[in-house]
PDB file of C-alpha atoms and ligand atoms in Angstrom:
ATOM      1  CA  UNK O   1       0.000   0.000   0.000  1.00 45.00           C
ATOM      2  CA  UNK O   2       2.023   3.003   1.622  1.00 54.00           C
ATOM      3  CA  UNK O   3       5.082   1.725  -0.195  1.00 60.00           C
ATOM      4  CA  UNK O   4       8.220   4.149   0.083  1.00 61.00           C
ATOM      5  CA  UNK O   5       8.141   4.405  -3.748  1.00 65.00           C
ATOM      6  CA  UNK O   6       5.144   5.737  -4.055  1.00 68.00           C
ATOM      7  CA  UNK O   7       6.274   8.822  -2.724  1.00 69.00           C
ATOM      8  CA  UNK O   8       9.184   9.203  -4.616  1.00 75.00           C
ATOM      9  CA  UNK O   9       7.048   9.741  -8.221  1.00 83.00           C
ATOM     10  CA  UNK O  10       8.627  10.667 -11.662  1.00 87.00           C
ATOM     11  CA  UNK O  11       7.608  14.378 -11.071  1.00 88.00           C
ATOM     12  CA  UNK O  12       9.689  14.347  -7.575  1.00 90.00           C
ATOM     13  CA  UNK O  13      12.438  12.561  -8.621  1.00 91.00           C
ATOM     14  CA  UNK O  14      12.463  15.265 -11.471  1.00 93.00           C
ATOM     15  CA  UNK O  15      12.725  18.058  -9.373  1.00 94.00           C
ATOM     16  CA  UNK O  16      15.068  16.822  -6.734  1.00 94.00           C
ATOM     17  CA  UNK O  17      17.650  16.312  -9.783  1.00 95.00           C
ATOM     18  CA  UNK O  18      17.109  19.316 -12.011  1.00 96.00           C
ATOM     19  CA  UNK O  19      15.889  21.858  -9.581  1.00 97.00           C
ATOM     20  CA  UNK O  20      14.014  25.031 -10.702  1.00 97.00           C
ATOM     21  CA  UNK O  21      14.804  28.418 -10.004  1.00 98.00           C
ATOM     22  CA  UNK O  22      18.127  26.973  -7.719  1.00 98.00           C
ATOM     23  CA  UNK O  23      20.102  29.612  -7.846  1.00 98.00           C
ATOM     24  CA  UNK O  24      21.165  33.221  -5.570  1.00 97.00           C
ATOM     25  CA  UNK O  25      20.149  36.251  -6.725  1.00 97.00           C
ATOM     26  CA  UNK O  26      22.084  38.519  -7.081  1.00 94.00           C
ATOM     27  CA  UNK O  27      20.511  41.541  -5.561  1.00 95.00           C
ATOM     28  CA  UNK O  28      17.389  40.242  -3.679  1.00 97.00           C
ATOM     29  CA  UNK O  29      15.025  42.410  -1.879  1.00 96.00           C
ATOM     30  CA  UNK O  30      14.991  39.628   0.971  1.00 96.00           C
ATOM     31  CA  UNK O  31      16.836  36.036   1.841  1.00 95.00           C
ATOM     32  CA  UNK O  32      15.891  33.964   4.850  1.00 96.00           C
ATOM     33  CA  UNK O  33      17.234  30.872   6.303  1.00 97.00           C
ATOM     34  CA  UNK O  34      14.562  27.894   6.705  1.00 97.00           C
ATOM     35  CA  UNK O  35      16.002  24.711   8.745  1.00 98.00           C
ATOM     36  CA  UNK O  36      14.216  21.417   9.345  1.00 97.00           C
ATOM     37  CA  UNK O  37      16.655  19.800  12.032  1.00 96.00           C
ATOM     38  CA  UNK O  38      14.841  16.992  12.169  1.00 94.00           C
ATOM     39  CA  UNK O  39      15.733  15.629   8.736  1.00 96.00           C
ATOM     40  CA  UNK O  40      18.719  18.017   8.284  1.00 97.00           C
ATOM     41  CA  UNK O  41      17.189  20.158   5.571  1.00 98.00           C
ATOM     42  CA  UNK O  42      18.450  23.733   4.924  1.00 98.00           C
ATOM     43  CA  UNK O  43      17.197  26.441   2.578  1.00 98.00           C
ATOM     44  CA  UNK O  44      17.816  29.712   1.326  1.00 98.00           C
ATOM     45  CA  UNK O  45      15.331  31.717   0.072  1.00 98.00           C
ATOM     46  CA  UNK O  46      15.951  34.792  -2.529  1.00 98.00           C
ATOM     47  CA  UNK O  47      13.210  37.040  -3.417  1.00 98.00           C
ATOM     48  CA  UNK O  48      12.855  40.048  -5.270  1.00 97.00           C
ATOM     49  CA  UNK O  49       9.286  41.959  -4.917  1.00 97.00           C
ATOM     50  CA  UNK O  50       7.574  44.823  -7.580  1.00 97.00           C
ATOM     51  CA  UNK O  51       5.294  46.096  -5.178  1.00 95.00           C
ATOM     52  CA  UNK O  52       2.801  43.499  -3.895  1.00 95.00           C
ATOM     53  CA  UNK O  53       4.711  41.102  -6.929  1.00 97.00           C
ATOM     54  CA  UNK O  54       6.932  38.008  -6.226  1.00 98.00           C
ATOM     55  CA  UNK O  55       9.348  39.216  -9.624  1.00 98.00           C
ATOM     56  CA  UNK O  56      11.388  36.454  -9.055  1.00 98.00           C
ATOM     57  CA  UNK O  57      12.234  33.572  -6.563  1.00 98.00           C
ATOM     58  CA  UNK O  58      14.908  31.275  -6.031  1.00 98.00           C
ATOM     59  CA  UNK O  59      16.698  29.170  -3.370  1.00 98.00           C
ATOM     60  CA  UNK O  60      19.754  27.697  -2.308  1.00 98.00           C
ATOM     61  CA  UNK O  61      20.585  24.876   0.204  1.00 96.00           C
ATOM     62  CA  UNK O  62      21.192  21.020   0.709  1.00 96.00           C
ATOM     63  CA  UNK O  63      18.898  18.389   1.664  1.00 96.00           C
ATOM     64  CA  UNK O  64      16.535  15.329   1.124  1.00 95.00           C
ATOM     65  CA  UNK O  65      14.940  14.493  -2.377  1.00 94.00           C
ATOM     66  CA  UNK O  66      10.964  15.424  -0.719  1.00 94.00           C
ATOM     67  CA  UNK O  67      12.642  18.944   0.552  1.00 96.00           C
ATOM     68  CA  UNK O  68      14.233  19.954  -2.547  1.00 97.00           C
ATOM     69  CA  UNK O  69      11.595  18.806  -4.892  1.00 95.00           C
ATOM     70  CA  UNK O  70       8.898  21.135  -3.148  1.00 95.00           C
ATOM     71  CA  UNK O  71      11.577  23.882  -2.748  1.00 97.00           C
ATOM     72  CA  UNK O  72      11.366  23.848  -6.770  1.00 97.00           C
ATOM     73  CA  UNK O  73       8.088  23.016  -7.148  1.00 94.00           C
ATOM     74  CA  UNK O  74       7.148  25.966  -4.528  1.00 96.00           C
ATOM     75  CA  UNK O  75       9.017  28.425  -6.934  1.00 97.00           C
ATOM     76  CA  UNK O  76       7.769  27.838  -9.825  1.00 95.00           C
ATOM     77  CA  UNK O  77       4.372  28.286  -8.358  1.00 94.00           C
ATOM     78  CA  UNK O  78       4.201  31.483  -6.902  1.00 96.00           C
ATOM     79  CA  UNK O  79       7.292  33.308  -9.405  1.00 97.00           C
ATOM     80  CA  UNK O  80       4.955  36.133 -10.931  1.00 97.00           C
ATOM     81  CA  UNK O  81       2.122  36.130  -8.726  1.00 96.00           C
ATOM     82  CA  UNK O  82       0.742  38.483  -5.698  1.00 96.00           C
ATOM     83  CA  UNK O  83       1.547  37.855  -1.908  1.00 96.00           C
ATOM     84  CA  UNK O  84      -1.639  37.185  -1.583  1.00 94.00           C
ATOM     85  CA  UNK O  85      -1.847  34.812  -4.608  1.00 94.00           C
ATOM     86  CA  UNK O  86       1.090  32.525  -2.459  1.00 95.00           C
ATOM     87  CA  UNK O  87      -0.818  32.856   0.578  1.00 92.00           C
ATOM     88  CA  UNK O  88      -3.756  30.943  -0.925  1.00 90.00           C
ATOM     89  CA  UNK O  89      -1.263  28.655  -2.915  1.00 91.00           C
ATOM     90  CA  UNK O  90       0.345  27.814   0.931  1.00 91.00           C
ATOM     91  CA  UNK O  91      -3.074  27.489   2.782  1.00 88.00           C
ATOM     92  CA  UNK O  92      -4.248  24.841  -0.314  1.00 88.00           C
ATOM     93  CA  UNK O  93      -0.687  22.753   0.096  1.00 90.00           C
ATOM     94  CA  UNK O  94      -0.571  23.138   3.859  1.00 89.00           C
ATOM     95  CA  UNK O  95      -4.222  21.438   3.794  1.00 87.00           C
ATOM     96  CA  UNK O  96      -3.351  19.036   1.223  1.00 87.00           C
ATOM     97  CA  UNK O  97      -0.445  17.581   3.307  1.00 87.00           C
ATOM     98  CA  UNK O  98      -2.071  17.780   6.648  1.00 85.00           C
ATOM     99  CA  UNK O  99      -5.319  16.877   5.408  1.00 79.00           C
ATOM    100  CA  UNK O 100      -6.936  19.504   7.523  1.00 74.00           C
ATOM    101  CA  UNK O 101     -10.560  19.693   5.702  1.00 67.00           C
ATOM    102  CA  UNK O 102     -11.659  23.217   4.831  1.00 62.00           C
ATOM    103  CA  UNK O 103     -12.260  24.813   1.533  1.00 57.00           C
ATOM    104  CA  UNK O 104      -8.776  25.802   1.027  1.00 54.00           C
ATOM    105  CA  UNK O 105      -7.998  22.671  -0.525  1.00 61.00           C
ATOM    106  CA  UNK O 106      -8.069  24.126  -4.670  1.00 67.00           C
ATOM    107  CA  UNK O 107      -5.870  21.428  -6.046  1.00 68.00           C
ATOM    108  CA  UNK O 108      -5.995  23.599  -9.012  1.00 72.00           C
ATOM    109  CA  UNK O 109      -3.745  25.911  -7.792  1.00 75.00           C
ATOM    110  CA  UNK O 110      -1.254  23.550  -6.739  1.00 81.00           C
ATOM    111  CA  UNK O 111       0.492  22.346 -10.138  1.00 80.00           C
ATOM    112  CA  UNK O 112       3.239  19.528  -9.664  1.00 83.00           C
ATOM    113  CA  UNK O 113       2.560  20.338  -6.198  1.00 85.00           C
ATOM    114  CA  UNK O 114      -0.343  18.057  -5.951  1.00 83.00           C
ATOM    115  CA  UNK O 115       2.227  15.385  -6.778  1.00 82.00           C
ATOM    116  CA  UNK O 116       3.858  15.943  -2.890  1.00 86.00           C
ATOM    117  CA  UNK O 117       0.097  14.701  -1.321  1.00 84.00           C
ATOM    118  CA  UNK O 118       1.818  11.129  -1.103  1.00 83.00           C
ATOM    119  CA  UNK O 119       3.745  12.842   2.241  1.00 86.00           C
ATOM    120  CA  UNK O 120       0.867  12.744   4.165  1.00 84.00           C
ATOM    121  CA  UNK O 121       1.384   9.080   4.568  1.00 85.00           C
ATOM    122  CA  UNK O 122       4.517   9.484   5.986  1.00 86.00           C
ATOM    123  CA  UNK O 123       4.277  12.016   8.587  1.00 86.00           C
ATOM    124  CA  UNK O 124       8.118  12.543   9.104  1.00 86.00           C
ATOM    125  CA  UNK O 125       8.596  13.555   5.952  1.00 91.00           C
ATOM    126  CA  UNK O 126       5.686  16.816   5.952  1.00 93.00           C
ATOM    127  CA  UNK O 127       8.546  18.971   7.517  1.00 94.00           C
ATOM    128  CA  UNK O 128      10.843  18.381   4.589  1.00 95.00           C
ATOM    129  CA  UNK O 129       7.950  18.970   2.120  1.00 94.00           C
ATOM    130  CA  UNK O 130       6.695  22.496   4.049  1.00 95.00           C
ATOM    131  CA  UNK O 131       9.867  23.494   5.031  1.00 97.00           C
ATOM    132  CA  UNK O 132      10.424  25.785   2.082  1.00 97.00           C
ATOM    133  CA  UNK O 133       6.510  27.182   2.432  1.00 95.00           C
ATOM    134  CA  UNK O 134       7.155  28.308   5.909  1.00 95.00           C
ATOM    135  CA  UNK O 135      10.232  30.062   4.928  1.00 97.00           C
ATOM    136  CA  UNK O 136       8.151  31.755   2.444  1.00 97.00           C
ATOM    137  CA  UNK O 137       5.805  32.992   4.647  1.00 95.00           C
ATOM    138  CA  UNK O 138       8.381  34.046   6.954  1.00 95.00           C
ATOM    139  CA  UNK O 139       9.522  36.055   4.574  1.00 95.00           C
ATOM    140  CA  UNK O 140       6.345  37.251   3.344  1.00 93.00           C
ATOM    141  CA  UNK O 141       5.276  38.325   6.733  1.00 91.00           C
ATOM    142  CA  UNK O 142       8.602  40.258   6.672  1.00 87.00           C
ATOM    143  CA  UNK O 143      10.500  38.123   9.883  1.00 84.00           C
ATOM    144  CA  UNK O 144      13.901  38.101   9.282  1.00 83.00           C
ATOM    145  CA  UNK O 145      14.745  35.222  11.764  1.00 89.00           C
ATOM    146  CA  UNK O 146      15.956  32.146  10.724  1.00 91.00           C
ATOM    147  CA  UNK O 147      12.855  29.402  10.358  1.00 93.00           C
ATOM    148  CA  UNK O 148      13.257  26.425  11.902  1.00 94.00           C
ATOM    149  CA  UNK O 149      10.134  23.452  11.578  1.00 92.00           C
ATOM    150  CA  UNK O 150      10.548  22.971  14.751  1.00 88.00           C
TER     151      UNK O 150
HETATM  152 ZN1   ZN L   1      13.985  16.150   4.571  1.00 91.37          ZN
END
């Protein structure tokens, strides 16, 4: 049934090993740190804003196949839309892997995110699969600390 494999799809394995957007910026209107300690995942977020606009988005770091996959998935998703727009993008994924019912659950939004719902079945991995959205929102919210999962 919940066989390891299953999680580690086509679409995942694609991302972990060609990455989107994995780069630095060079002159980013914000970076912030995101750390899951419990798997050892680290990120680096680089954003650059025009006005309520994410311009462009990209990230750094080192770290399991599930982390980096939704690091590049999470990119690609929200490069060229509102704050607001990767608010509602987050609340739909968070839902998705927590399975928390509510009607933010728009699996249209998601993209090749949709493709990380096999985490919820393994409930160590979520943290390497959110990591990179709660760095977002860090940054979105403006913190500057570093974000830890835990
Ligand atoms: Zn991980």
């Amino acid at each position: 049934m919940n066989d390891v494999s299953d999680l580690y799809q086509e679409i995942i394995i694609d991302h972990n090993a060609r990455p989107r957007n994995f780069r630095e910026l060079e002159t980013p209107d914000k970076f912030i740190e995101g750390y899951n300690p419990i798997c050892g995942d680290k990120i680096i977020l680089y954003l650059k804003f025009n006005g309520n606009m994410i311009a462009d988005i990209s990230f750094q770091g080192s770290g399991c196949a599930i982390s980096r996959a939704s690091a590049s998935m999470m990119t690609e998703a929200v490069k060229g839309i509102t704050k607001q727009g990767a608010n509602g993008i987050f609340e739909a994924f968070h839902n998705m892997i927590t399975r928390t019912p509510g009607d933010g659950i728009d699996v249209a939004t998601l993209g090749d995110l949709e493709f990380l719902s096999g985490v919820t079945a393994f409930p160590a991995r979520i943290k390497c699969a959110i990591l990179s959205w709660h760095t977002l929102r860090a940054a979105l919210h403006g913190n500057d600390e570093i974000v830890s999962t835990e």
